[in-house]
mmCIF file of C-alpha atoms in Angstrom:
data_model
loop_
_atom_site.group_PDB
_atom_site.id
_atom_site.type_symbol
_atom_site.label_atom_id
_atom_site.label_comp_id
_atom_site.label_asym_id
_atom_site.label_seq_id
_atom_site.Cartn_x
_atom_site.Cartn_y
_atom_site.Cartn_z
ATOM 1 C CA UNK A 146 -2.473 1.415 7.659
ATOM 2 C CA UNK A 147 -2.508 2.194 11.008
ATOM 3 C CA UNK A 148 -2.701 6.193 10.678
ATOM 4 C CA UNK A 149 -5.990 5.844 8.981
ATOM 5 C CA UNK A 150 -8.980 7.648 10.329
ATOM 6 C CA UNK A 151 -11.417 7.986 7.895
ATOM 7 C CA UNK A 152 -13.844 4.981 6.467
ATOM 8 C CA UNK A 153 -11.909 2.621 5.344
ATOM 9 C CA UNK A 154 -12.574 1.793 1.709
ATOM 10 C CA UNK A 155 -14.437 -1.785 0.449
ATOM 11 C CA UNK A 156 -10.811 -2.810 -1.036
ATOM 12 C CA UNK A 157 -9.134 -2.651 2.769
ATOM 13 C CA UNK A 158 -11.898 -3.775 4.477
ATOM 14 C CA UNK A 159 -11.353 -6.994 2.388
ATOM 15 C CA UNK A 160 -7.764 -6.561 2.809
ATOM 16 C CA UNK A 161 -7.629 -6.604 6.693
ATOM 17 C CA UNK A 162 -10.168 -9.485 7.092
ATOM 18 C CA UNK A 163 -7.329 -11.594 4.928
ATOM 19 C CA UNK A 164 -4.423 -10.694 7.523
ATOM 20 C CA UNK A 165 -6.511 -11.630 10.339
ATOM 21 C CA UNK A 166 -7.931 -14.842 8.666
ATOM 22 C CA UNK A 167 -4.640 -15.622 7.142
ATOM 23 C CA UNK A 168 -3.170 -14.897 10.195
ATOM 24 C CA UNK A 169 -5.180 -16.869 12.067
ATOM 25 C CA UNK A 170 -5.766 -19.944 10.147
ATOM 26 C CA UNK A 171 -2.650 -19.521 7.507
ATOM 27 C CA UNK A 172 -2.856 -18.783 4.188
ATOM 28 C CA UNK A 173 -4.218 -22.407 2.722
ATOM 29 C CA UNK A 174 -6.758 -22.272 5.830
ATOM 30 C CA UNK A 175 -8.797 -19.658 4.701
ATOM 31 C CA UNK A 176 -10.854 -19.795 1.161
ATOM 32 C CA UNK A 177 -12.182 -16.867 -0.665
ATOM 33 C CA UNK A 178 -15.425 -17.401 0.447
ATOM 34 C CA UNK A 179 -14.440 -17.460 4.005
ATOM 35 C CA UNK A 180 -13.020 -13.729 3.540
ATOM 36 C CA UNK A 181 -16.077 -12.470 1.781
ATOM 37 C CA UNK A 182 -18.099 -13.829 4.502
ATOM 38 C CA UNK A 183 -16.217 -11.470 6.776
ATOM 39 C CA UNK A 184 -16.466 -8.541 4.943
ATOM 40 C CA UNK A 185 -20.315 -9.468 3.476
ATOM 41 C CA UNK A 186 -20.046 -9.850 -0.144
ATOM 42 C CA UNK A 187 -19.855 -13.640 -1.722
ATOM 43 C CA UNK A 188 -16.718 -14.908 -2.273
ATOM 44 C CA UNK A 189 -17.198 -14.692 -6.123
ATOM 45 C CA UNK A 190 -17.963 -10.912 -5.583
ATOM 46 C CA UNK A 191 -14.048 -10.319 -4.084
ATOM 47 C CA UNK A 192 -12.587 -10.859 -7.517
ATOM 48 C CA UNK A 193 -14.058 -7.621 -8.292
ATOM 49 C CA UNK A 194 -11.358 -6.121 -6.557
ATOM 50 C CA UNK A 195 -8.791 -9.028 -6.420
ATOM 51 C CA UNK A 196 -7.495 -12.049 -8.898
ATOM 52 C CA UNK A 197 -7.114 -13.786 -5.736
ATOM 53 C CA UNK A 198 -5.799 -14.986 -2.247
ATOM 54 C CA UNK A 199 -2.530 -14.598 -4.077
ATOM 55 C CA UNK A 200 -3.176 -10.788 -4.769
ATOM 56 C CA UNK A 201 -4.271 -10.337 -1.655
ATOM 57 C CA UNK A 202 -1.045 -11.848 0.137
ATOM 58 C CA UNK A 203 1.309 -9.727 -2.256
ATOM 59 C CA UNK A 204 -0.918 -6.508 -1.512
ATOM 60 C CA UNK A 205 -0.801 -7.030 2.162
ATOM 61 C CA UNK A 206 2.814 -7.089 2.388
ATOM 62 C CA UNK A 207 4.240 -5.348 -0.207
ATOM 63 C CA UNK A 208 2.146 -2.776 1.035
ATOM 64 C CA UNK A 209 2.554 -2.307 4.696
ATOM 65 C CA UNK A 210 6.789 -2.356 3.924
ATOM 66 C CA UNK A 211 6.065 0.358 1.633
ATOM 67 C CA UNK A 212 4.096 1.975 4.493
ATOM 68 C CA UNK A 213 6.816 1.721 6.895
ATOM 69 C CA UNK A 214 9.087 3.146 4.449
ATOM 70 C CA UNK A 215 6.867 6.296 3.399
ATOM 71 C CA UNK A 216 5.969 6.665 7.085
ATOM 72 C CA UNK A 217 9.605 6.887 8.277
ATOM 73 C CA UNK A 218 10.533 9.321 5.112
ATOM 74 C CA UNK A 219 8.063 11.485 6.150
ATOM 75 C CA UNK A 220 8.928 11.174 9.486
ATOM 76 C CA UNK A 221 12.662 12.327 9.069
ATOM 77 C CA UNK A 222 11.088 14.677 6.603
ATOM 78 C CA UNK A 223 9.362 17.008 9.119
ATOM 79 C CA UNK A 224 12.452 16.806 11.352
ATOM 80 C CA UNK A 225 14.072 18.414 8.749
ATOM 81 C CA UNK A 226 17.714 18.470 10.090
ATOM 82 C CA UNK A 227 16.165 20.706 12.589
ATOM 83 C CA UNK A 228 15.471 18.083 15.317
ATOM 84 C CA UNK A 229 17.853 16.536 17.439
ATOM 85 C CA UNK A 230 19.240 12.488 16.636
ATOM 86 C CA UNK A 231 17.486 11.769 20.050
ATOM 87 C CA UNK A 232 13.846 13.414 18.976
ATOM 88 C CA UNK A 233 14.198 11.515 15.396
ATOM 89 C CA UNK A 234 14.618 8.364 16.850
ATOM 90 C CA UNK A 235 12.047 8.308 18.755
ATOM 91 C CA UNK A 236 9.521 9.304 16.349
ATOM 92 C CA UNK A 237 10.747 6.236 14.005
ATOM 93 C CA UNK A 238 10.395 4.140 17.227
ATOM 94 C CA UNK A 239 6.760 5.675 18.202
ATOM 95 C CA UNK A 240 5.483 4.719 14.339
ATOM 96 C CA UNK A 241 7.090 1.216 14.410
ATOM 97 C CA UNK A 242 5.692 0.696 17.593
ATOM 98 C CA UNK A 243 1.732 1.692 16.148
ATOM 99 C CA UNK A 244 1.984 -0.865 13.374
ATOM 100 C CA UNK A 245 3.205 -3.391 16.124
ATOM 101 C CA UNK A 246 0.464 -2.792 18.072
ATOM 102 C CA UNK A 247 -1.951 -2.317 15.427
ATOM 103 C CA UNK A 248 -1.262 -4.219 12.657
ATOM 104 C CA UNK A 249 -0.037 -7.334 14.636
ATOM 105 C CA UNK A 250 -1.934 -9.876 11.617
ATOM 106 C CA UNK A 251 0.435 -9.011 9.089
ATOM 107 C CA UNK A 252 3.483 -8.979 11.459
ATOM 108 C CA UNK A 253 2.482 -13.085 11.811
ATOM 109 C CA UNK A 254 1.452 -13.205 8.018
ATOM 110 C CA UNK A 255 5.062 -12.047 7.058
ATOM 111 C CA UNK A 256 7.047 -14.341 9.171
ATOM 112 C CA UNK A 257 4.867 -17.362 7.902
ATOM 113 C CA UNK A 258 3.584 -16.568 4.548
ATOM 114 C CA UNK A 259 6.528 -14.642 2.847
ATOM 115 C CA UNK A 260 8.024 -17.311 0.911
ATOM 116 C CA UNK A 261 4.534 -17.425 -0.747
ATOM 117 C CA UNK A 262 4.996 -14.615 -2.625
ATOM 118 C CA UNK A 263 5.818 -14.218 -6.052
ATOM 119 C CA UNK A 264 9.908 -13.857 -6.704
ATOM 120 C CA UNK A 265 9.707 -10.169 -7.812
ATOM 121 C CA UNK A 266 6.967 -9.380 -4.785
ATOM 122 C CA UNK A 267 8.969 -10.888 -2.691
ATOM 123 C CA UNK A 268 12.454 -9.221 -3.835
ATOM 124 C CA UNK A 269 9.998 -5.755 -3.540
ATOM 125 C CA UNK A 270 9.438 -6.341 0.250
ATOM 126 C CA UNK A 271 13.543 -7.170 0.166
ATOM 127 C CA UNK A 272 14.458 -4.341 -0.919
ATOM 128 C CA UNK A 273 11.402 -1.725 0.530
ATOM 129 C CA UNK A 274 12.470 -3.260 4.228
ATOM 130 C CA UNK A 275 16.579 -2.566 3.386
ATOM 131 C CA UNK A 276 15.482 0.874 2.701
ATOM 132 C CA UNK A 277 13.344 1.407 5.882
ATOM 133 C CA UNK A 278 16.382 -0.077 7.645
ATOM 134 C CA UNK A 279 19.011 2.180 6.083
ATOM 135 C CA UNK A 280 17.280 5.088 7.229
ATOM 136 C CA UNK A 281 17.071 3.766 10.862
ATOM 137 C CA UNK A 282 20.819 2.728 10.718
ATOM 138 C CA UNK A 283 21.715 6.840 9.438
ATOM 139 C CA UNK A 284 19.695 8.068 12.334
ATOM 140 C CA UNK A 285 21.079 5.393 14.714
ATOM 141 C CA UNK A 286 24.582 6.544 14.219
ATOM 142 C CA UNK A 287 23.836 9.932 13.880
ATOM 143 C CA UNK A 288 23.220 9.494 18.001
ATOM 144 C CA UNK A 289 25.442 6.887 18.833
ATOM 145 C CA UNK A 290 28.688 7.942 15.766
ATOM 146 C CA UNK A 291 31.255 5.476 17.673
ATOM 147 C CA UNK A 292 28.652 2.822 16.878
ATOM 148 C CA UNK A 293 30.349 1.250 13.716
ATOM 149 C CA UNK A 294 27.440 0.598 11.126
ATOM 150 C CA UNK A 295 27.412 -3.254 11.298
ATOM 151 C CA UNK A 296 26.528 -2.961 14.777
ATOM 152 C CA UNK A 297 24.072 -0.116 13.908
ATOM 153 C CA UNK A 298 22.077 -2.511 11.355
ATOM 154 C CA UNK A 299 22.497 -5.444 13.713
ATOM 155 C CA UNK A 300 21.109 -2.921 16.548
ATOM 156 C CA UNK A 301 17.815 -1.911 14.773
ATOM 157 C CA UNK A 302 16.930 -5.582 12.928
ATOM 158 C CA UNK A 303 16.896 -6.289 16.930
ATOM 159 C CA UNK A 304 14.863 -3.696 17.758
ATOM 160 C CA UNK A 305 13.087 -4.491 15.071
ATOM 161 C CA UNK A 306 12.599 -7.894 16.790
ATOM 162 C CA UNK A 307 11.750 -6.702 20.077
ATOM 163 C CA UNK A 308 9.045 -4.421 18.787
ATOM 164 C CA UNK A 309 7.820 -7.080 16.228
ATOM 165 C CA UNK A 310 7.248 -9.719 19.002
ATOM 166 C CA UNK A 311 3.697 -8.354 19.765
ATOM 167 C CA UNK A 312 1.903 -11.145 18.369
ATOM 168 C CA UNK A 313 3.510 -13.158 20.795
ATOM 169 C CA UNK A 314 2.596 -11.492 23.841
ATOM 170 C CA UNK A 315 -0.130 -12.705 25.934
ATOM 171 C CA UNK A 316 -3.986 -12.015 25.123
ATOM 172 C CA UNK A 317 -4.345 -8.024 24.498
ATOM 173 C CA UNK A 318 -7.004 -8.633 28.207
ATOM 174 C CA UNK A 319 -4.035 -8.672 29.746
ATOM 175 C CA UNK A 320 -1.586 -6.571 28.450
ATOM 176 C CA UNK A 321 -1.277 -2.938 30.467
ATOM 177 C CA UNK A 322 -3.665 -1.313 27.955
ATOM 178 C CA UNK A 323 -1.919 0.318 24.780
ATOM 179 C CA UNK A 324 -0.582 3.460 26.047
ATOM 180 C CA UNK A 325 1.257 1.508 28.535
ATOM 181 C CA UNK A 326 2.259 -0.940 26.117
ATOM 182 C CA UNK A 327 3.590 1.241 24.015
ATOM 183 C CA UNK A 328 5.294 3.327 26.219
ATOM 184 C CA UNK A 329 7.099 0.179 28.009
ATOM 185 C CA UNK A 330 8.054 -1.028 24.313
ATOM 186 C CA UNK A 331 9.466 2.627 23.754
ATOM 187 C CA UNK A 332 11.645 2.362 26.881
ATOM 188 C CA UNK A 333 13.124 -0.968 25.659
ATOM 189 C CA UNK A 334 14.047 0.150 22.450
ATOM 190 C CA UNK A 335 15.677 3.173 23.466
ATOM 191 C CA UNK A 336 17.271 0.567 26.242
ATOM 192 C CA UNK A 337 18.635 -1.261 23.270
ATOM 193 C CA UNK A 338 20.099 1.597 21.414
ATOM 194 C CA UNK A 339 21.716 2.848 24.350
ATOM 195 C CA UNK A 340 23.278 -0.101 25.118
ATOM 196 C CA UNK A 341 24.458 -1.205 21.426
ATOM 197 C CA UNK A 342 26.377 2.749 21.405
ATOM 198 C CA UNK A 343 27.859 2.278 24.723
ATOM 199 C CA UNK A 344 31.603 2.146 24.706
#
């Protein structure tokens, strides 16, 4: 979601209004005609493109842990074996970081609205998340190999934590811009690795 640069298409225009509102006001808060409002089409008009709220929910997060997941692949991908365990992890840390930083709605909307999902979209984030984390865990150890992999997964659904706690941080006014963000977010990451493979 994040690496997008072109328009962004009708569908996730209505799609990111519904993080933010559902963010925002939680998923019951917020009516259909509320999120057509924001995108300016009636509320009737979204079912053109969605059965409903419910749709909407499963789309949103079924669909950014599938983005995680392709993002990382391709991320190891153009590493090819060729880069170093060090370079790798950092380029899975700099693309978790950009959906912390910009896609901080659905970070909330998953901790609070998960359990509103379906059974089988729910068991589909499950199991698109475990993969995402398996392939941090293989690069994990592949830099720290005395780190046993227990301690790996518990190291990166930390991480994980850290990096995920930027809807919590104070008003974005008052944050040291995103760059600097970003880069002190980096630093504590890698500051958590390092001290999860230390002897």
């Amino acid at each position: 979601m994040a690496t997008r640069t072109d328009a962004p298409t009708r569908r996730e225009q209505i799609l990111k209004e519904a993080a933010r509102l559902f963010a925002e006001r939680g998923f019951h808060g917020v009516g259909v005609d509320e999120i057509g409002a924001a995108v300016g089409i009636s509320g009737p008009g979204l079912y053109r493109h969605f059965a409903g709220k419910d749709a909407m929910l499963a789309e949103l997060l079924v669909g950014i842990s599938g983005s995680l997941l392709t993002g990382a692949k391709r991320r190891l991908a153009e590493a090819d074996g060729a880069a170093a365990p060090e370079a790798v992890l950092d380029s899975l840390i700099e693309g978790h970081i950009d959906f912390a930083l910009d896609d901080r709605p659905l970070i909330t909307l998953h901790d609070r609205e998960l359990d509103r999902l379906r059974d089988t979209d729910r068991k589909l984030v499950r199991q698109l998340q475990r993969q995402y984390v398996e392939l941090w865990v293989g690069v994990v150890r592949e830099l720290y190999p005395e780190l046993a992999e227990p301690a790996a997964r518990s190291a990166v659904h930390s991480v994980f934590g850290l990096l995920n706690s930027t809807p919590h941080l104070a008003r974005p006014g008052s944050l040291p811009g995103r760059a600097g963000t970003a880069e002190l977010l980096h630093r504590m990451a890698r500051g958590a690795f390092a001290a999860a493979g230390s002897p």
